Coordinates of C-alpha atoms in Angstrom, one line a residue:
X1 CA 25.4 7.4 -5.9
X2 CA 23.9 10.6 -6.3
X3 CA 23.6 10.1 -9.8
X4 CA 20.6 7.7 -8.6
X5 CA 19.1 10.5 -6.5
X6 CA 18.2 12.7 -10.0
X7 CA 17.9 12.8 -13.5
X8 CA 17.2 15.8 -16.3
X9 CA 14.2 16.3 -18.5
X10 CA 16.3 15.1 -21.5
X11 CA 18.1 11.9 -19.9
X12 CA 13.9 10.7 -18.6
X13 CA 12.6 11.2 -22.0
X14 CA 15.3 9.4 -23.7
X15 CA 14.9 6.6 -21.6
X16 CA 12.0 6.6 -18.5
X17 CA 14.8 4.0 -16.5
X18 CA 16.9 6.9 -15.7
X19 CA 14.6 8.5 -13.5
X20 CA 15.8 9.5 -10.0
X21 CA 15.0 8.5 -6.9
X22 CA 13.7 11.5 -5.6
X23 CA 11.7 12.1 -8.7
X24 CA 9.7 9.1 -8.1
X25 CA 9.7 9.3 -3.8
X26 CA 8.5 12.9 -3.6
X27 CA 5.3 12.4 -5.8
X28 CA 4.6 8.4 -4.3
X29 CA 4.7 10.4 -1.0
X30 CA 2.3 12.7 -1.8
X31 CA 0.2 10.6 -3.6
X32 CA 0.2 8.2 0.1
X33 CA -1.1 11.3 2.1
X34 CA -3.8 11.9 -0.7
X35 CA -5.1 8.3 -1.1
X36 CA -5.4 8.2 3.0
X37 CA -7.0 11.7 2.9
X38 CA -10.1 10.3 0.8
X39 CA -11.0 7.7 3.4
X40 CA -10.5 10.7 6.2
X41 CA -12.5 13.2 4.5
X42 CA -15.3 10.3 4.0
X43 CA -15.1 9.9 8.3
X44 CA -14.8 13.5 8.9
X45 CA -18.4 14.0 6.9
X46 CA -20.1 11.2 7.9
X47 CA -19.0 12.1 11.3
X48 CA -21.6 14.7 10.9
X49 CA -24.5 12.2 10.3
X50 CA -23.9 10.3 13.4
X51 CA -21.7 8.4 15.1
X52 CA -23.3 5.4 14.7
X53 CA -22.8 6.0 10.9
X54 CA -19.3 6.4 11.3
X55 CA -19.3 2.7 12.6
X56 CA -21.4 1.2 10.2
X57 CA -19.2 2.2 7.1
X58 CA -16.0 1.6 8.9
X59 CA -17.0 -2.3 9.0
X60 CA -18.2 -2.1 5.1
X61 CA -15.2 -0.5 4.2
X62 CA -12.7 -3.4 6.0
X63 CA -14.5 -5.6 3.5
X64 CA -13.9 -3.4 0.3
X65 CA -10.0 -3.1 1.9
X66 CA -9.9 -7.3 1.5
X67 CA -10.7 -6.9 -2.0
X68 CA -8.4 -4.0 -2.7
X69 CA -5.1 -6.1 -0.9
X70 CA -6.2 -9.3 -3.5
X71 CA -6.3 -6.9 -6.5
X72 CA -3.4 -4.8 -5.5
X73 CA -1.2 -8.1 -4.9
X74 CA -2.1 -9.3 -8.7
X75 CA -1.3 -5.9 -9.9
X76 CA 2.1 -5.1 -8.0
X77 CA 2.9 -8.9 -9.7
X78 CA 2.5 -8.0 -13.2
X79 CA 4.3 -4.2 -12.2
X80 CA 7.8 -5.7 -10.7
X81 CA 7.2 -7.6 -14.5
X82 CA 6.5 -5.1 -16.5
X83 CA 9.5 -2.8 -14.6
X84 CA 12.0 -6.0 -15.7
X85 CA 10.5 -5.6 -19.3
X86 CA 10.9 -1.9 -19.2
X87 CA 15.2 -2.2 -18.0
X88 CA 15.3 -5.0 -21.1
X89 CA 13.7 -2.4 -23.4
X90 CA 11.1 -4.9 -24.5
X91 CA 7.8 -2.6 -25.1
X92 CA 5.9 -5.4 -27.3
X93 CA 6.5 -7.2 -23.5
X94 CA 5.6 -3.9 -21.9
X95 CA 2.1 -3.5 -23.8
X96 CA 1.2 -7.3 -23.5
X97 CA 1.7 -7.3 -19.3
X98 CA 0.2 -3.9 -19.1
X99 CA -2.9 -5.2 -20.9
X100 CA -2.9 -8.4 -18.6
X101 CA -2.6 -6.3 -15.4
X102 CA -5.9 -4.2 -16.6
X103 CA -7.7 -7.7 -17.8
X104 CA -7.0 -9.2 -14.6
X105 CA -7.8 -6.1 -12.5
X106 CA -11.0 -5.6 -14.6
X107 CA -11.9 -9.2 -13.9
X108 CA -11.6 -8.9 -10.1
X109 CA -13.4 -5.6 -10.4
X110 CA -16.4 -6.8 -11.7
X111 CA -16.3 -10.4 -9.9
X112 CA -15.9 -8.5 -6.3
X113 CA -18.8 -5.6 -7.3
X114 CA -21.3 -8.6 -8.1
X115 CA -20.7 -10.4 -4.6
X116 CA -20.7 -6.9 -2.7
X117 CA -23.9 -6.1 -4.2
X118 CA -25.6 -9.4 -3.6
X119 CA -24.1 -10.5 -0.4
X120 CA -23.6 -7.3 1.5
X121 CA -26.5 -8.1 4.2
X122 CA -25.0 -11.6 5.0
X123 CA -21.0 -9.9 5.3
X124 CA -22.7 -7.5 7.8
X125 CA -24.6 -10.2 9.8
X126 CA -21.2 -11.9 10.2
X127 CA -20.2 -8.7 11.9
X128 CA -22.9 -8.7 14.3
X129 CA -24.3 -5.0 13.5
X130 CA -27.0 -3.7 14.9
X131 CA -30.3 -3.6 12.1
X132 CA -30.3 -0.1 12.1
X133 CA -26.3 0.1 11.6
X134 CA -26.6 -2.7 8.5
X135 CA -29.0 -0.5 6.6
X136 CA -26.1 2.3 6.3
X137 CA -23.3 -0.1 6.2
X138 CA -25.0 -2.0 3.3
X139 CA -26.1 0.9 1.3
X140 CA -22.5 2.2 1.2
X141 CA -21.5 -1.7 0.8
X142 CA -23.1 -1.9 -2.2
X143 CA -22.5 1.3 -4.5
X144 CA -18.4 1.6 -3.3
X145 CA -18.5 -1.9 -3.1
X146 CA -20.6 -2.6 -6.1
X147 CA -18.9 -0.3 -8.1
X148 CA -14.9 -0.8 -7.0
X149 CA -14.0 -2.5 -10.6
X150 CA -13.4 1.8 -10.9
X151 CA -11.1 1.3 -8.1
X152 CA -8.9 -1.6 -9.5
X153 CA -8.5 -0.7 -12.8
X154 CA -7.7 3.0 -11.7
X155 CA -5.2 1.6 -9.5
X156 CA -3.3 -0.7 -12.1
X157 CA -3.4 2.3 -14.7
X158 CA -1.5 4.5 -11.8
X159 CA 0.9 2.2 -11.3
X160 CA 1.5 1.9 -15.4
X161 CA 2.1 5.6 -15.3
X162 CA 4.3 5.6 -12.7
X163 CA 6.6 2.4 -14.5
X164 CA 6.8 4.7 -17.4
X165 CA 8.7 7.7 -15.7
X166 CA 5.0 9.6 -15.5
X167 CA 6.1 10.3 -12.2
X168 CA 3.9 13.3 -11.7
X169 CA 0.6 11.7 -13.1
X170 CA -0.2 9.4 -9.9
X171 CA -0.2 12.7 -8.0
X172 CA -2.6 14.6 -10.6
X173 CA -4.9 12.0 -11.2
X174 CA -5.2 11.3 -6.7
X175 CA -5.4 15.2 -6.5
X176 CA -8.4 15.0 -9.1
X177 CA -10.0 11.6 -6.9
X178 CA -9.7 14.1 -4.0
X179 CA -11.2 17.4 -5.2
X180 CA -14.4 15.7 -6.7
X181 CA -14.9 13.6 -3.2
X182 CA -14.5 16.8 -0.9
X183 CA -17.1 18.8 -3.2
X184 CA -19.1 15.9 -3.5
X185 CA -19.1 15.0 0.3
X186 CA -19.6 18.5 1.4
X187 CA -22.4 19.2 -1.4
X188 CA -24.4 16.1 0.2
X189 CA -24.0 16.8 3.6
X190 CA -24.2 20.6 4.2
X191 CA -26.4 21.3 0.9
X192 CA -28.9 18.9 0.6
X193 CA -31.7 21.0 -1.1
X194 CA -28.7 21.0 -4.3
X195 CA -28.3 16.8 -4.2
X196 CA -31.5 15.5 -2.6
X197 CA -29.9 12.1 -1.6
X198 CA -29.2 10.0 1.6
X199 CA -26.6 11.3 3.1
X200 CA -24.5 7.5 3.4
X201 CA -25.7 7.5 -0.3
X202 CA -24.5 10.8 -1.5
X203 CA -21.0 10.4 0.3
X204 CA -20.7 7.0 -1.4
X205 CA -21.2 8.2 -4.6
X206 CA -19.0 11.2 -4.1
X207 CA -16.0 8.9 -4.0
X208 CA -17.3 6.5 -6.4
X209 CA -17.3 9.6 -9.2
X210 CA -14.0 10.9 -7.4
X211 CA -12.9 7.3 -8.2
X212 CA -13.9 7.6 -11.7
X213 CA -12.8 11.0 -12.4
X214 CA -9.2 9.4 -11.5
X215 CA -9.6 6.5 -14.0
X216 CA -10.7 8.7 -16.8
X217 CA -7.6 10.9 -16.0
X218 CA -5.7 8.0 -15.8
X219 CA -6.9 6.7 -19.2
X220 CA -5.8 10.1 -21.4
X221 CA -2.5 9.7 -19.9
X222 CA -2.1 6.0 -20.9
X223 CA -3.3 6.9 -24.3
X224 CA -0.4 9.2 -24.8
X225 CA 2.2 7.0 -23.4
X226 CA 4.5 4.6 -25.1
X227 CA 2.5 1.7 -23.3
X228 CA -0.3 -0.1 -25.7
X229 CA -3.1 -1.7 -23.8
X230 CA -5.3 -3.7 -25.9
X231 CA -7.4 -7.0 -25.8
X232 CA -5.3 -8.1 -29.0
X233 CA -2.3 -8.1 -26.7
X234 CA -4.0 -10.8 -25.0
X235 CA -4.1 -12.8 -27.9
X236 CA -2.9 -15.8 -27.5
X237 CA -3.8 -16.2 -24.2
X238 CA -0.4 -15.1 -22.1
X239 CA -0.1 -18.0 -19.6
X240 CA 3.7 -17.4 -18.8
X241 CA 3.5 -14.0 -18.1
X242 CA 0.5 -14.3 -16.0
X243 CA 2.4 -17.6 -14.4
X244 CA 5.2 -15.1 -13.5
X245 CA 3.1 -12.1 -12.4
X246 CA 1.1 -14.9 -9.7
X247 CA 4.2 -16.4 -9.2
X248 CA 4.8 -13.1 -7.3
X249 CA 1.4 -11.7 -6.6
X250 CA 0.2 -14.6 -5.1
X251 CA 2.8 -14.6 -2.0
X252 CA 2.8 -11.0 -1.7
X253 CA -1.1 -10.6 -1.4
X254 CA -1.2 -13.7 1.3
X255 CA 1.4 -11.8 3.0
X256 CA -0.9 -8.4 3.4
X257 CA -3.9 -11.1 4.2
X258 CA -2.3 -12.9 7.0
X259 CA -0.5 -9.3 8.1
X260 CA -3.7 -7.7 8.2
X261 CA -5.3 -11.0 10.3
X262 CA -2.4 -10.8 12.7
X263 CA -3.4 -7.1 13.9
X264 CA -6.2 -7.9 14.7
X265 CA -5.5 -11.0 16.8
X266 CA -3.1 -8.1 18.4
X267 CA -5.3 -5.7 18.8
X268 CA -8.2 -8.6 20.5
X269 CA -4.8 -9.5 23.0
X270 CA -4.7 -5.4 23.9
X271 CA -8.4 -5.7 24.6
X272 CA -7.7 -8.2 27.3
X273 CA -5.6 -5.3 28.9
X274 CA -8.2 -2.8 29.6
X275 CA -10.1 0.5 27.4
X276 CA -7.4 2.3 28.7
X277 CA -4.8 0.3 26.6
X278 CA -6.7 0.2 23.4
X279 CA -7.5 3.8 23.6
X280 CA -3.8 5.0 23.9
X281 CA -3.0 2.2 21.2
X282 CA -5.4 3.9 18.8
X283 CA -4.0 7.4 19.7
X284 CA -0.1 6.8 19.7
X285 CA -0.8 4.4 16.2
X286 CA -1.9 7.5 14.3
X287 CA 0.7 9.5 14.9
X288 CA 3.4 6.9 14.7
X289 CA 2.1 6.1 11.0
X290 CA 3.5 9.1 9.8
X291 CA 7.2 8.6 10.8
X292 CA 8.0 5.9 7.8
X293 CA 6.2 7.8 5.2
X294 CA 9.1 9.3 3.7
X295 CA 11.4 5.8 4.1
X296 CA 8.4 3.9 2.5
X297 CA 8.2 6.6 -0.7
X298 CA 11.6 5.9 -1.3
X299 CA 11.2 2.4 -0.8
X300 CA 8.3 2.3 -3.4
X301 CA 10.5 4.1 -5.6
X302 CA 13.6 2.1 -5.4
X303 CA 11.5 -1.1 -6.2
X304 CA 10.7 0.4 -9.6
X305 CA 14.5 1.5 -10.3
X306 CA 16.1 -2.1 -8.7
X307 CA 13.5 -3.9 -10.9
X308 CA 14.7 -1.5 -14.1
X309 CA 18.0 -2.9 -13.0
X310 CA 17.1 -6.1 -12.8
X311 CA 15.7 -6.5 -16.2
X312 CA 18.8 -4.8 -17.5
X313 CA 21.0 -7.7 -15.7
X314 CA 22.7 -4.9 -14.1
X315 CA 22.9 -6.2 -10.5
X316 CA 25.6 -4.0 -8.9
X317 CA 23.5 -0.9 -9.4
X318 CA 20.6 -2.8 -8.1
X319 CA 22.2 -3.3 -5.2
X320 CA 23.8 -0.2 -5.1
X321 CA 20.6 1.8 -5.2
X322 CA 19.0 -0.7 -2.6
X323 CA 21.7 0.3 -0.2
X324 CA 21.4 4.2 -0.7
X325 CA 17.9 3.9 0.1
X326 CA 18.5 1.6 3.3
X327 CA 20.2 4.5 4.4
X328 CA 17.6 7.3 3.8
X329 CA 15.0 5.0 5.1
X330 CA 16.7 4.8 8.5
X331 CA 18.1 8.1 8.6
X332 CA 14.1 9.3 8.1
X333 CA 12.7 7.2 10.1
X334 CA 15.1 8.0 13.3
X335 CA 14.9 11.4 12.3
X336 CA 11.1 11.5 12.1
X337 CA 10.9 9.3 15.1
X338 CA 12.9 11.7 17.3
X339 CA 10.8 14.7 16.0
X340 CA 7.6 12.7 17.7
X341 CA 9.0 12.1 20.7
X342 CA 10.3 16.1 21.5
X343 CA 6.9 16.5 20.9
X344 CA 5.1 13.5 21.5
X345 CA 3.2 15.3 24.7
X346 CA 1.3 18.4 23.2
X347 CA 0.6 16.2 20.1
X348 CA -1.1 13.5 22.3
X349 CA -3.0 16.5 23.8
X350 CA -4.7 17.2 20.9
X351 CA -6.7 13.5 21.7
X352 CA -6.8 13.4 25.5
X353 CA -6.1 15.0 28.3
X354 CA -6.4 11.5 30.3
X355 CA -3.7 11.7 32.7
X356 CA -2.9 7.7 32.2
X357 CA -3.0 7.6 28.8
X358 CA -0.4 10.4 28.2
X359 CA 1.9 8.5 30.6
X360 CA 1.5 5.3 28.2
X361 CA 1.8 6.5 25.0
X362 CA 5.1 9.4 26.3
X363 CA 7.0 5.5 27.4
X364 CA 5.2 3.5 24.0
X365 CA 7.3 6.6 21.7
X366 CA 10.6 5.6 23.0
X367 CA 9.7 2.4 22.5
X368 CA 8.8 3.0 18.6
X369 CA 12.2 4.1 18.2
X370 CA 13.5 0.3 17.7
X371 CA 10.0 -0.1 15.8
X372 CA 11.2 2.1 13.1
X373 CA 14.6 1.6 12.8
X374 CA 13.3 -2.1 11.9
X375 CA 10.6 -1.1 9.9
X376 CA 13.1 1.1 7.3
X377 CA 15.2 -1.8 6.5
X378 CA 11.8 -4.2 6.5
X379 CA 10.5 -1.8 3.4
X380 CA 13.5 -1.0 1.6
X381 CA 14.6 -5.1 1.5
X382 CA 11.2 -6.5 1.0
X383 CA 10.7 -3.9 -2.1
X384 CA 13.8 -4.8 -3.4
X385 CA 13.6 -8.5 -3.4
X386 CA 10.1 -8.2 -4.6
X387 CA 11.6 -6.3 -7.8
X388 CA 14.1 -9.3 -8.3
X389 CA 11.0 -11.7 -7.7
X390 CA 12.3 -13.5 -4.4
X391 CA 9.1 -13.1 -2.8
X392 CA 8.2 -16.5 -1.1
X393 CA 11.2 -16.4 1.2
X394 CA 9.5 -13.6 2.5
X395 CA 5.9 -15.2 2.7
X396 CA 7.8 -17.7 4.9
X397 CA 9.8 -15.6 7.1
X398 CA 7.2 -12.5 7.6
X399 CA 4.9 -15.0 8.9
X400 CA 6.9 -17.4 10.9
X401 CA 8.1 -13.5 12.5
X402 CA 4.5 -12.1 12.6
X403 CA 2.9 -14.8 14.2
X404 CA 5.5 -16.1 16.6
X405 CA 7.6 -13.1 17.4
X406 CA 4.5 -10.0 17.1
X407 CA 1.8 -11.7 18.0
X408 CA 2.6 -14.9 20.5
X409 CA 5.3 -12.1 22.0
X410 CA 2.4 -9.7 22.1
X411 CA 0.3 -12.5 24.6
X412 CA 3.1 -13.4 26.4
X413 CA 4.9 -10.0 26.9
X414 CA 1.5 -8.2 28.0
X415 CA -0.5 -10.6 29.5
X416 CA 1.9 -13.2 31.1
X417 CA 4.4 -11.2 32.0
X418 CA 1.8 -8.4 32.7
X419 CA 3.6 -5.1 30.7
X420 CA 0.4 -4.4 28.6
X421 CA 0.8 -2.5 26.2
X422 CA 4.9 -1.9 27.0
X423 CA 5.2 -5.6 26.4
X424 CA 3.0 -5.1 22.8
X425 CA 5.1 -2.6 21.5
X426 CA 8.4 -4.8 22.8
X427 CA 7.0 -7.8 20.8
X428 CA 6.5 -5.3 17.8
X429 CA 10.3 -3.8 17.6
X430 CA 11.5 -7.7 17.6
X431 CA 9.7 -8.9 15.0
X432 CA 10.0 -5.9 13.0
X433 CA 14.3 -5.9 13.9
X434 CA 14.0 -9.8 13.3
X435 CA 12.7 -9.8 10.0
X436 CA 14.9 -7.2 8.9
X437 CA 17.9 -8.4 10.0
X438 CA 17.2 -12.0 7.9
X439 CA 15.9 -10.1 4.9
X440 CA 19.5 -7.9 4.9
X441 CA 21.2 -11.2 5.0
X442 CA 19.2 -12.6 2.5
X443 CA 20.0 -10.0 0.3
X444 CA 23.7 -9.8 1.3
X445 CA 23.7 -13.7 0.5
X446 CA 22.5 -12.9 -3.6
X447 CA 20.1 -15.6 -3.4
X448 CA 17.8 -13.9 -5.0
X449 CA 20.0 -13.5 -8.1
X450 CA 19.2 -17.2 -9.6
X451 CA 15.0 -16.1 -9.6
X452 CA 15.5 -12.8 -10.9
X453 CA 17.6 -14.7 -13.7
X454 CA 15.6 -16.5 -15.1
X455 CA 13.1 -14.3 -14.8
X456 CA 15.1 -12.3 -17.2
X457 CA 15.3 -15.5 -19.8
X458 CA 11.5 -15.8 -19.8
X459 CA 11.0 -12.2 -20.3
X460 CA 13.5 -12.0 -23.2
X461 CA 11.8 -15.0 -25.1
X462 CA 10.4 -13.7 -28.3
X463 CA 6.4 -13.7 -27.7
X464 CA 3.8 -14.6 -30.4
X465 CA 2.4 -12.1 -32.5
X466 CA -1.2 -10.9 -31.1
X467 CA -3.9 -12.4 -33.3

């Protein structure tokens, strides 16, 4: 298998499928710490303003994070596509997804920008700001809001790079979204006599330019790819690919919906247990968030190269690469997991010295453990079976888990039984070890082999001509 792990110059450019796994995971990784380093620069600046600030655009930007999950779930559906066109070596099927993931992307863009720009004051009322709070919130609302058709196409266009073995140009083109943010936030902030603007204004247009700088990068690297995106591709108008991209987009973005929904029905049940609770919860959660980072880069990456695999009707490698990165994922995320709790008590220093709260979160990181070992086979099998298109057994079994095992466990674990947030964290290693204990047997059971099959037979009809 460690063929799988890496590839030379010579066998990628002959054919981008034979990309290695390490190759793709080590840029997706760094590309994960940069994307959540924009939104963390934008607090740490605004943090500076006020406090109150802070607040405001945290609510506005749960809003623009809804929009992003919807566009992001149409795009990963035309991507596990376009990576079963790439393994069948079908680039007229290549350039006609590609330009229906942009289209479609483009589309949302620009329908999502209108309603943020007309309906921000009423989304904020709904949140119950106060007036002076829903004059910052709404300004930001309106121009990263406004403005996030940037956003979606940039995204789509990353994800095209990525599919064909650019594996460095996601990692450029999120250094570039980062460089022109942290100049622009810092120029706005600390030097306003050089951009005479609002601050909430100024730092909302630093990452809508950071935004656009990425797109325009991302844009020269398309044009000298293989990939053609064009609005002749669209030409008749493709409804079975864009049948088979919703076919899977559809179920994976209600699954991030109702995902997202269930935390914070959690999160309302730690409430009931006290500040104290919610407090540690926020505390332990971001350090915890970085154990799986390197399990989920590899899963990203193995979704690509099982969906290569897939096209190719090469099923044995798919699952053979599947299982290597099972392995890594839990072998990381142990590893990772152990790391944090050596140290888990001068780490949780750097937030609190609160006596109780150390006590909590030292018990919560043993705890995790079984969260994580979960979690590593939850994001290699869901990306896998994603790539061979089995995605509504998941829908179904991620929320029948969510909602009965994370969040009624959640109620009765911390507030019947009285464990707070012990009994959370309980309910959260079950579900996660539930779910990915049925998706391993789904997998094991090659169920999934009759979708991604005729899958294949749609994608190797011969298309129409564009117009």
């Amino acid at each position: 298998m460690s063929g799988f792990l890496w590839s030379t110059k010579e066998e990628r450019e002959k054919d981008p499928t034979h990309v290695g796994l390490v190759q793709l995971a080590f840029p997706i990784l760094l590309e994960s710490l940069l994307r959540s380093t924009v939104n963390l620069v934008d607090v740490v600046f605004m943090s500076r303003i006020s406090d109150s600030v802070v607040s405001a655009v945290s609510v506005a930007s749960q809003y623009i994070l809804l929009c992003m999950i919807i566009a992001s779930a149409v795009a990963t559906g035309t991507m596990v596509c376009i990576n079963q066109a790439i393994g069948m070596h079908n680039q007229s099927r290549v350039n006609r997804l590609a330009s229906i993931a942009v289209a479609a992307n483009l589309c949302l863009g620009i329908l999502f920008g209108i309603i943020f720009f007309c309906f921000s004051d009423i989304f904020l009322l709904i949140m119950k700001l106060e007036p002076s709070s829903i004059a910052n919130a709404s300004q930001y609302m309106k121009i990263c809001g406004g403005l996030m058709v940037i956003s979606c196409v940039e995204i789509v266009l990353n994800n095209i790079c990525r599919s064909m073995g650019h594996t460095r140009a996601p990692l450029v083109i999120n250094l570039t979204i980062n460089l022109i943010n942290l100049v622009g936030d810092y120029l706005v902030v600390f030097h306003p006599e050089i951009i005479p603007v609002d601050p909430v204004v100024g730092v909302a247009f630093a990452s809508v330019f950071g935004r656009l700088g990425g797109l325009l990068l991302s844009i020269w690297i398309i044009a000298k790819a293989s990939v053609r995106i064009s609005p002749k591709q669209l030409r008749p108008f493709p409804k079975e690919e864009l049948k088979l991209s919703l076919s899977i987009g559809i179920p994976g973005g209600l699954n991030n919906l109702a995902y997202t929904l269930s935390q914070l029905v959690t999160t309302s049940i730690i409430s009931l247990t006290g500040d104290v609770m919610v407090a540690t919860k926020v505390y332990a959660t971001n350090l915890i968030n970085y154990i799986a980072l390197v399990g989920m880069a590899f899963a990203q990456a193995a979704t690509i190269m099982v969906g290569y695999r897939i096209g190719a009707g090469n099923y044995e490698e798919a699952n053979q690469i599947r299982s290597l990165v099972t392995r890594i994922a839990l072998l990381s995320n142990a590893f990772f997991s152990l790391v944090l709790i050596a140290g888990r008590m001068p780490l949780m220093r750097f937030f609190t010295d609160d006596p109780t709260i150390l006590r909590i979160a030292s018990t919560i990181f043993l705890i995790d453990f079984a969260v994580e070992i979960g979690r590593a086979l939850n994001n290699t099998l869901a990306g896998s079976l994603q790539a061979a298109g089995d995605v509504t057994f998941q829908l179904v079994i991620n929320q029948a888990s969510g909602w009965l095992v994370s969040v009624a466990g959640s109620y009765l674990f911390a507030i019947v039984f009285g464990w707070g947030l012990y009994g959370v964290w309980i309910a959260f290693a079950l579900d996660e070890l539930t779910r990915g204990l049925i998706l391993l047997y789904r997998w094991k059971s090659q169920k999934w082999m009759k979708a991604a099959e005729k899958r294949r037979q749609i994608l190797a009809r011969q298309e129409p001509s564009p117009a």
